[in-house]
Coordinates of C-alpha atoms in Angstrom, one line a residue:
M1 CA 76.6 -21.6 232.0
K2 CA 73.3 -21.9 229.8
E3 CA 73.7 -19.4 226.4
G4 CA 71.3 -16.9 226.7
F5 CA 68.7 -15.5 224.6
K6 CA 69.7 -15.1 221.0
V7 CA 67.1 -13.3 218.7
P8 CA 67.1 -14.7 215.3
H9 CA 67.9 -13.9 211.8
T10 CA 65.4 -11.2 210.7
L11 CA 65.1 -13.9 207.7
I12 CA 63.7 -16.2 210.6
L13 CA 61.6 -13.1 212.1
L14 CA 59.4 -12.8 208.8
L15 CA 59.4 -16.2 208.4
S16 CA 57.8 -16.4 211.4
M17 CA 55.3 -13.6 210.7
M18 CA 54.2 -15.1 207.8
L19 CA 54.0 -18.3 209.7
V20 CA 51.2 -16.1 212.0
A21 CA 49.2 -14.7 209.3
Y22 CA 49.0 -17.8 207.8
L23 CA 47.2 -19.7 211.2
A24 CA 45.5 -16.6 211.4
T25 CA 44.0 -17.4 208.1
W26 CA 42.3 -20.3 209.7
L27 CA 40.7 -18.6 212.6
V28 CA 39.6 -15.2 211.9
P29 CA 36.5 -15.2 209.5
Q30 CA 36.5 -14.8 206.0
G31 CA 34.5 -11.6 205.3
F32 CA 34.1 -9.3 202.5
F33 CA 32.8 -5.3 202.3
E34 CA 31.0 -4.4 198.7
T35 CA 33.9 -2.5 196.4
V36 CA 32.9 0.2 193.7
T37 CA 35.1 1.2 191.1
L38 CA 36.3 5.4 191.3
D39 CA 37.0 7.0 188.3
N40 CA 40.7 6.3 188.8
G41 CA 40.2 2.3 188.7
R42 CA 40.6 1.6 192.5
Q43 CA 38.3 0.1 194.6
A44 CA 37.0 1.6 197.5
V45 CA 34.7 -0.3 200.6
V46 CA 31.1 0.6 200.5
P47 CA 30.6 1.4 204.0
G48 CA 27.7 -0.8 206.2
T49 CA 28.6 -3.3 203.5
Y50 CA 30.6 -6.0 205.4
A51 CA 28.9 -9.3 205.2
L52 CA 30.9 -12.9 206.3
A53 CA 31.8 -15.4 203.3
Q54 CA 29.1 -18.0 202.1
A55 CA 32.0 -20.5 201.9
Q56 CA 34.7 -20.3 204.3
T57 CA 37.9 -21.5 202.5
H58 CA 41.0 -22.2 204.5
L59 CA 45.0 -22.1 202.7
T60 CA 46.8 -25.0 202.9
P61 CA 50.8 -26.0 203.6
M62 CA 51.3 -25.7 200.0
D63 CA 49.6 -22.3 199.8
F64 CA 51.5 -20.8 201.8
L65 CA 55.0 -21.8 200.5
V66 CA 53.7 -20.6 197.1
A67 CA 53.3 -17.2 198.5
I68 CA 56.5 -17.2 199.5
P69 CA 58.3 -16.7 196.0
R70 CA 54.7 -15.0 195.0
A71 CA 55.8 -12.5 197.6
F72 CA 59.4 -12.2 195.5
A73 CA 57.3 -11.2 191.9
A74 CA 55.3 -9.1 193.8
A75 CA 57.7 -7.2 195.8
Q76 CA 59.8 -7.6 192.5
D77 CA 59.9 -3.8 191.8
V78 CA 61.8 -2.5 194.9
I79 CA 64.1 -5.3 195.0
F80 CA 65.4 -5.3 191.7
F81 CA 65.3 -1.1 191.8
V82 CA 67.9 -2.0 195.2
F83 CA 69.6 -4.5 192.7
I84 CA 70.3 -1.6 190.2
V85 CA 71.4 1.5 192.8
G86 CA 73.3 -0.7 194.5
G87 CA 75.3 -1.7 191.4
V88 CA 75.5 1.8 190.4
L89 CA 76.7 3.1 193.4
S90 CA 79.8 0.1 193.5
I91 CA 80.3 1.5 190.0
A92 CA 80.5 5.1 191.4
R93 CA 82.6 4.1 194.2
A94 CA 85.2 2.5 191.6
T95 CA 86.0 5.8 190.4
G96 CA 86.7 6.7 193.7
T97 CA 83.8 10.0 193.1
I98 CA 82.0 8.4 196.9
D99 CA 85.4 8.4 199.1
A100 CA 85.7 12.0 197.7
L101 CA 82.3 13.1 198.7
I102 CA 82.3 11.3 201.8
G103 CA 86.0 13.3 202.4
R104 CA 84.4 16.9 201.8
L105 CA 81.3 16.5 203.3
L106 CA 83.8 15.6 206.7
E107 CA 85.7 19.0 205.7
R108 CA 82.7 20.9 206.2
F109 CA 80.2 18.8 208.6
G110 CA 83.3 16.6 210.5
H111 CA 83.0 18.6 213.7
K112 CA 79.5 19.5 213.5
P113 CA 77.7 16.3 212.7
N114 CA 74.6 18.1 214.7
I115 CA 74.0 20.1 211.7
L116 CA 74.7 17.3 209.5
I117 CA 71.6 15.0 211.2
F118 CA 69.6 18.0 211.3
M119 CA 69.7 19.1 207.7
V120 CA 69.0 15.0 206.3
V121 CA 66.3 14.7 208.5
F122 CA 64.2 17.9 208.0
C123 CA 65.4 17.9 203.8
F124 CA 64.0 14.2 203.8
A125 CA 61.3 14.9 205.5
L126 CA 60.1 17.6 203.2
A127 CA 60.9 15.7 200.5
S128 CA 58.6 12.5 201.8
G129 CA 56.0 15.4 202.9
A130 CA 56.1 17.3 199.6
I131 CA 56.7 14.7 196.5
G132 CA 55.6 11.2 198.3
T133 CA 59.5 10.3 198.5
A134 CA 60.9 7.3 199.8
G135 CA 63.0 4.5 197.9
E136 CA 64.7 7.1 195.5
Y137 CA 66.4 7.3 199.2
I138 CA 68.3 4.0 199.0
P139 CA 71.2 5.5 196.9
F140 CA 71.9 8.3 199.6
V141 CA 72.3 5.4 202.5
L142 CA 75.4 4.3 201.6
I143 CA 76.8 7.5 201.4
L144 CA 75.7 8.5 204.3
V145 CA 77.1 4.9 206.5
G146 CA 80.4 5.8 205.1
L147 CA 80.2 9.1 206.1
C148 CA 78.9 8.3 210.0
K149 CA 81.8 6.1 210.4
A150 CA 84.4 8.6 208.8
M151 CA 82.7 10.8 211.8
R152 CA 83.1 8.0 214.5
L153 CA 79.1 7.6 214.1
D154 CA 77.6 4.0 213.1
A155 CA 75.4 3.1 210.6
M156 CA 72.6 3.2 213.2
T157 CA 72.7 6.7 213.3
A158 CA 73.2 6.7 209.1
V159 CA 69.7 5.2 208.6
G160 CA 68.0 6.8 211.7
M161 CA 68.4 9.7 209.9
V162 CA 67.2 8.4 206.3
V163 CA 63.5 6.8 208.2
A164 CA 63.1 9.5 210.4
G165 CA 63.0 12.3 207.7
Y166 CA 60.8 9.4 205.1
G167 CA 58.8 8.8 207.7
I168 CA 57.7 12.0 209.6
G169 CA 57.4 13.4 206.3
Y170 CA 54.8 10.6 205.5
G171 CA 52.9 11.4 209.0
V172 CA 52.7 15.1 208.7
S173 CA 52.8 16.0 205.1
A174 CA 51.4 19.0 204.1
F175 CA 50.4 17.7 200.5
N176 CA 51.4 14.0 199.6
P177 CA 49.8 13.1 196.6
F178 CA 50.1 9.6 197.5
T179 CA 48.3 10.8 200.7
V180 CA 46.7 13.8 201.6
M181 CA 45.4 13.8 198.1
V182 CA 44.1 10.0 197.9
A183 CA 42.8 10.2 202.1
Q184 CA 40.6 13.7 201.1
K185 CA 39.3 12.7 198.0
V186 CA 37.5 9.7 199.6
A187 CA 36.8 11.4 202.1
D188 CA 34.8 14.1 200.2
I189 CA 36.4 17.0 201.1
P190 CA 38.8 19.8 199.2
V191 CA 41.9 18.3 198.8
Y192 CA 44.6 20.1 200.6
S193 CA 41.7 21.3 202.7
G194 CA 43.6 22.1 206.2
I195 CA 46.6 22.9 205.6
E196 CA 47.5 25.4 208.4
L197 CA 48.2 22.9 211.3
R198 CA 49.7 20.2 208.9
L199 CA 52.6 23.2 208.3
A200 CA 52.0 24.0 212.1
I201 CA 53.4 20.7 213.3
F202 CA 55.3 20.0 210.7
L203 CA 58.9 21.3 212.2
P204 CA 57.7 19.9 216.0
F205 CA 57.6 16.8 214.7
V206 CA 60.9 16.6 212.3
L207 CA 62.4 18.3 215.5
I208 CA 61.4 14.9 217.6
G209 CA 63.1 12.7 215.1
F210 CA 66.2 15.1 214.9
H211 CA 66.8 14.7 218.9
H212 CA 66.0 10.9 218.9
V213 CA 68.7 10.5 216.4
W214 CA 70.9 12.9 217.4
S215 CA 71.2 12.0 221.4
Y216 CA 72.1 8.2 220.1
A217 CA 75.1 9.8 217.7
K218 CA 76.7 12.1 221.1
K219 CA 76.2 9.0 223.0
V220 CA 77.7 6.5 220.5
Q221 CA 80.6 9.2 219.4
A222 CA 81.7 9.5 223.6
N223 CA 81.3 5.7 224.2
P224 CA 81.8 3.4 220.7
E225 CA 81.1 0.5 223.2
L226 CA 77.4 1.8 223.2
S227 CA 76.8 1.3 219.8
L228 CA 73.8 -0.7 218.4
T229 CA 75.5 -2.0 215.5
K230 CA 79.0 -2.2 217.4
G231 CA 80.8 -5.8 215.8
L232 CA 78.8 -5.8 212.7
P233 CA 80.0 -5.6 209.1
C234 CA 79.7 -2.2 207.6
P235 CA 79.8 -1.2 204.2
L236 CA 82.4 1.9 203.6
A237 CA 83.0 2.0 206.9
G238 CA 86.3 4.6 206.8
S239 CA 87.9 6.5 209.7
A240 CA 88.3 10.7 210.3
E241 CA 91.9 9.8 209.4
A242 CA 91.6 7.7 206.0
N243 CA 93.6 9.7 203.2
Y244 CA 90.3 10.1 200.9
P245 CA 90.9 11.7 197.2
A246 CA 90.4 15.4 196.6
L247 CA 87.4 15.9 195.1
N248 CA 88.6 16.8 191.1
K249 CA 86.7 17.9 188.0
R250 CA 86.0 14.0 186.9
H251 CA 84.0 13.3 190.7
Q252 CA 82.5 17.1 190.1
M253 CA 81.0 16.0 187.0
I254 CA 79.7 11.9 188.0
L255 CA 78.0 14.0 190.9
F256 CA 76.6 16.6 189.1
G257 CA 75.0 13.7 186.7
L258 CA 73.9 12.2 190.3
V259 CA 71.8 15.4 190.9
A260 CA 70.7 15.3 187.4
A261 CA 69.4 12.1 187.5
I262 CA 67.6 12.8 191.4
V263 CA 66.1 15.8 189.7
T264 CA 65.3 14.0 186.6
A265 CA 63.2 11.0 188.9
V266 CA 61.5 13.9 190.8
W267 CA 60.5 15.3 188.1
G268 CA 59.0 12.5 186.6
I269 CA 57.3 11.4 189.7
S270 CA 55.1 14.4 190.0
Q271 CA 54.1 15.1 186.5
K272 CA 54.8 11.6 185.1
G273 CA 53.8 9.7 187.5
W274 CA 57.1 7.1 187.2
Y275 CA 57.9 5.1 190.4
L276 CA 60.8 2.9 190.8
Y277 CA 60.7 1.1 187.5
E278 CA 61.8 4.3 185.6
L279 CA 63.9 5.3 188.6
G280 CA 65.6 2.3 187.3
A281 CA 66.5 3.3 184.1
V282 CA 67.0 6.7 185.0
F283 CA 69.7 5.0 187.6
I284 CA 71.5 3.0 184.7
S285 CA 71.4 5.6 183.1
W286 CA 73.8 7.2 185.7
G287 CA 75.5 4.2 185.7
I288 CA 76.5 4.2 182.3
F289 CA 77.1 8.2 182.5
T290 CA 79.7 7.3 184.9
T291 CA 81.3 4.5 183.4
L292 CA 82.1 6.7 180.7
I293 CA 83.5 10.2 183.2
G294 CA 85.5 7.7 185.3
Q295 CA 87.1 6.1 182.8
I296 CA 87.7 2.8 184.3
G297 CA 86.4 0.3 181.1
A298 CA 83.3 -1.3 180.6
D299 CA 85.0 -5.0 182.0
R300 CA 85.5 -3.5 185.3
A301 CA 81.8 -1.5 185.2
A302 CA 80.5 -4.5 184.9
N303 CA 82.0 -6.5 187.9
E304 CA 81.9 -3.9 189.6
F305 CA 78.3 -4.1 188.6
I306 CA 77.5 -7.3 189.7
E307 CA 79.6 -7.1 192.9
G308 CA 77.3 -4.2 193.9
V309 CA 74.5 -6.6 193.0
K310 CA 76.2 -9.4 195.4
D311 CA 76.2 -7.5 198.5
L312 CA 72.5 -6.7 198.2
A313 CA 71.1 -10.5 197.7
S314 CA 70.3 -11.3 201.2
T315 CA 68.8 -7.5 201.4
A316 CA 66.5 -8.4 198.4
I317 CA 65.1 -11.8 200.1
L318 CA 64.5 -10.0 203.1
I319 CA 62.2 -7.7 201.0
G320 CA 60.9 -10.0 199.2
V321 CA 59.5 -12.6 201.8
A322 CA 58.3 -8.9 204.3
R323 CA 55.9 -8.4 201.1
G324 CA 54.7 -12.0 201.4
I325 CA 52.9 -11.1 205.1
A326 CA 50.7 -8.7 203.5
L327 CA 50.1 -11.4 200.6
I328 CA 48.9 -14.4 203.1
M329 CA 45.8 -12.2 204.7
E330 CA 45.0 -10.9 201.1
D331 CA 44.7 -14.9 199.8
G332 CA 43.2 -15.3 203.2
Q333 CA 40.3 -12.9 202.6
I334 CA 40.7 -11.6 206.1
L335 CA 41.6 -8.4 205.5
H336 CA 38.4 -6.9 205.6
T337 CA 37.5 -9.1 209.0
L338 CA 40.6 -7.2 210.8
V339 CA 39.3 -3.3 209.3
Y340 CA 35.7 -4.2 210.4
A341 CA 36.7 -5.6 213.7
M342 CA 39.0 -2.8 214.4
S343 CA 36.4 -0.1 212.9
S344 CA 33.3 -1.6 214.8
P345 CA 34.3 -0.2 218.4
L346 CA 34.8 3.3 217.7
S347 CA 31.3 4.4 217.4
H348 CA 31.5 3.3 221.3
L349 CA 34.0 5.8 222.1
G350 CA 33.6 10.0 222.5
A351 CA 35.3 12.0 219.5
E352 CA 38.6 12.8 221.7
L353 CA 39.1 8.7 222.1
A354 CA 38.0 8.2 218.8
A355 CA 40.3 10.2 216.9
V356 CA 43.4 8.7 218.9
G357 CA 41.5 5.1 218.4
M358 CA 41.1 5.8 214.6
F359 CA 45.1 6.6 214.9
I360 CA 46.0 3.4 216.9
M361 CA 43.9 1.3 214.0
Q362 CA 45.7 2.8 211.1
T363 CA 48.7 2.3 212.3
L364 CA 48.3 -1.8 213.3
L365 CA 46.5 -1.8 209.4
N366 CA 49.8 -0.6 208.1
L367 CA 51.3 -3.6 209.2
F368 CA 48.8 -5.5 206.6
I369 CA 48.4 -2.9 203.8
P370 CA 51.8 -1.2 203.5
S371 CA 50.6 0.8 200.6
G372 CA 49.7 4.5 201.6
S373 CA 47.1 4.7 199.4
G374 CA 45.6 1.5 199.4
Q375 CA 45.5 1.8 202.9
A376 CA 43.3 4.8 202.0
Y377 CA 40.9 3.3 200.0
V378 CA 40.3 0.4 202.1
T379 CA 40.2 2.4 205.4
M380 CA 39.0 6.3 204.5
P381 CA 35.4 5.2 203.5
L382 CA 34.8 3.6 206.9
M383 CA 35.7 6.4 208.8
A384 CA 34.8 8.6 207.4
P385 CA 31.3 8.1 207.8
V386 CA 31.9 6.5 212.0
G387 CA 33.4 10.3 212.5
D388 CA 30.2 11.5 210.9
I389 CA 28.4 9.9 214.0
I390 CA 30.6 10.2 216.5
G391 CA 31.7 13.7 216.0
V392 CA 34.8 13.5 214.3
Y393 CA 35.5 15.7 211.5
R394 CA 36.8 14.0 208.4
Q395 CA 39.8 16.4 208.6
V396 CA 40.5 14.9 211.8
A397 CA 39.6 11.2 210.0
V398 CA 42.1 12.2 207.9
L399 CA 44.6 13.6 210.0
A400 CA 44.6 10.2 212.0
Y401 CA 45.6 8.1 208.6
Q402 CA 48.3 10.3 207.4
F403 CA 49.6 9.4 211.8
G404 CA 48.7 6.0 211.4
D405 CA 50.7 5.3 207.7
G406 CA 52.9 8.0 207.8
F407 CA 55.3 7.0 211.5
S408 CA 54.4 2.7 211.3
N409 CA 56.3 2.7 207.7
M410 CA 59.8 3.3 210.3
I411 CA 59.1 0.4 212.4
I412 CA 56.5 -2.2 210.2
P413 CA 58.8 -5.1 208.2
T414 CA 56.2 -5.7 205.8
N415 CA 57.3 -1.8 204.6
A416 CA 60.0 -2.8 201.2
V417 CA 61.5 0.9 201.5
L418 CA 62.4 0.2 205.1
M419 CA 63.7 -3.4 205.0
G420 CA 65.6 -1.9 201.5
I421 CA 67.3 1.2 203.4
I422 CA 68.3 -0.7 206.4
G423 CA 69.9 -3.9 204.4
M424 CA 71.8 -1.7 202.8
A425 CA 73.1 -0.5 205.7
G426 CA 73.5 -3.9 207.1
V427 CA 71.4 -2.6 210.5
P428 CA 69.4 -6.2 211.0
Y429 CA 65.7 -5.8 211.9
H430 CA 65.8 -6.5 216.0
L431 CA 68.5 -3.9 216.0
W432 CA 66.8 -1.2 214.1
F433 CA 63.4 -2.0 215.6
R434 CA 65.4 -1.7 219.1
F435 CA 66.6 2.0 218.1
C436 CA 63.7 3.1 216.3
L437 CA 60.9 2.0 219.5
P438 CA 61.1 5.2 221.8
L439 CA 61.4 7.6 218.6
F440 CA 57.7 5.9 217.3
G441 CA 56.9 6.3 221.3
K442 CA 57.6 10.0 221.0
L443 CA 55.7 10.4 217.7
M444 CA 52.4 8.4 218.6
L445 CA 52.2 10.4 222.1
A446 CA 52.9 13.7 219.9
A447 CA 49.9 12.7 217.3
S448 CA 47.8 11.5 220.0
V449 CA 48.1 15.4 221.7
V450 CA 47.3 17.0 218.2
L451 CA 44.4 14.7 217.2
V452 CA 42.7 15.4 220.7
L453 CA 43.0 19.2 220.3
A454 CA 42.1 18.5 216.6
V455 CA 38.7 17.5 218.0
T456 CA 38.9 20.2 220.6
F457 CA 39.7 23.0 218.7
G458 CA 36.8 21.9 215.8
Y459 CA 39.5 21.0 213.2
G460 CA 38.1 20.5 209.8
E461 CA 34.5 22.2 210.6
D462 CA 34.9 24.4 207.6
V463 CA 35.2 21.6 205.5
Q464 CA 32.6 19.5 206.9
P465 CA 29.9 17.9 204.4
K466 CA 26.7 18.5 205.6
V467 CA 24.2 15.4 206.5
E468 CA 22.5 15.8 203.2
E469 CA 25.7 15.4 200.9
T470 CA 27.2 12.6 202.8
A471 CA 23.6 10.5 202.7
Q472 CA 23.6 11.5 198.9
T473 CA 27.8 10.5 198.5
Q474 CA 26.8 7.3 199.9
A475 CA 24.5 6.7 198.2
K476 CA 26.1 6.9 194.9

C-alpha cells in the first residue's frame, strides 16, 4: 500500500517559495519605475515611467544561497523580539503568574468561550485598526493557547482569535497611521476622509471573523478528534481540571507590570514612533521587574529565559526564511515589472470590476511587499491615476489597498508577524492555511461587495482632486 501524500515541513515550503522566486527572476523581465523622494524620506514610484532595464542581469545560485542569511539579517527585528518575548514569558511562567492568570480566566470564561473569542477578536481588531499594532500580540499567544487548551479547545482556536483580529483590524481600519494615513497622503486626498464607511463596516467584518473562529471552536469542543492540531505538541497545555494556583498579590503586581509595559509600548508607538527594538526593551524591563517581584533568583531567571528562547528557535528560522522570498524578488529587480503587469489590465475594465481588480492586485502584491506602508508607496501612485481614468475614485482605490494589504496579512507566509504567531503556538503553516483559507475567502467576498457598492454610490467623490490639480501633482 502506497503511503499517502505528506505535506512538507513549513521550512521546506518556504525554501521552495524562495526557489520559485529565484527562478522568476530569470523568466520575468527586469524593469523599473522612476522614483521620487518624498518629504518623509520614503521613495514613491512615478506613474507612466516604467521601462525595461537596458542590461538584463540575473542572480546566480550563490546569490540565492547568500539571500538566506541576508534574509535573517533583514528580519532581525522580528526575530529578536520573538526571542525576548519567549524568554520573558518563560520567566513569568516560572513565577506561577501565567498559570494563575489562566486559572482566573477559566473561572470567568470557562463556560462562555464564545464571549472570550468575540472579545479577543474585537479588541485586537480595534487596536490594529486604531494604532497599527501587530507584533505586539505575540506575548498574548502562549497565554491564549494555554487558556484554550484548558477550555477543551486547541492552539488553532487561539491563533485564529489573534490573527483574525489582527488582519481584520488592518483591513477595515478607520485611521491606521501605517496604512490609511500613508495611502491617503500618497493618493492626494485628505487624511482620514471617508472614515464613516470604514467605521460602518468594522463590526460586520469582525463578526465574520468571530463566526469563523467560533464555528471551528464549537466543533473541537464537541469532538477533539476534529482538531486540526490533534497530536501536535502544544505549549502551555492544560485542562479544565488542573489545579491552577491562586492569583495572589505577587502575581497581580507582575500582571500590573505587564499592563504597564503594554501601555508604555502603545504610547511609544503612537507618540514616539517606536517599533520592535524599543518594544523589546520594554519587555526586557518587564522581565527584570518580574524576576524581582517573583523572587525566583537571577540564576533561575537566566535559565528560564534561555529555555524560552530555545523553544522559539524554529520560529526564528521560519521568520528569517520567509523574509527571503521578498528579498530575492527585490534583488532580481522584477518587483516593478510585476506591479506594472498587474496594474495595466485594470484600465480596460469597468469601474466596478476595476475596483475589485485593484483589491486582488493588492492582495497578490502583499506576498512580495509585506510592509503595509511600503506597499502604499509602490502601488498607490499607480492606482490613483488609473482610477481617475476609469472612474474609480481615489478613496475607493485606498479602500481596495487596505482590504488587500490587511486581509492577506492573515495568510501569506512572507508576513513575519504571522509566522511568529503561529510558530509561538506550535501550529504548522500548512494547517494554518487550511484553517484560514475559508475565512480569507469570506472576507474577500464581503470586501468585493463593499467595493462594488462604494463605486456605485460614489464613495469618495467629495474629496476627489480636480483634473487640473491631479495634473499639477503628477507634474511635480
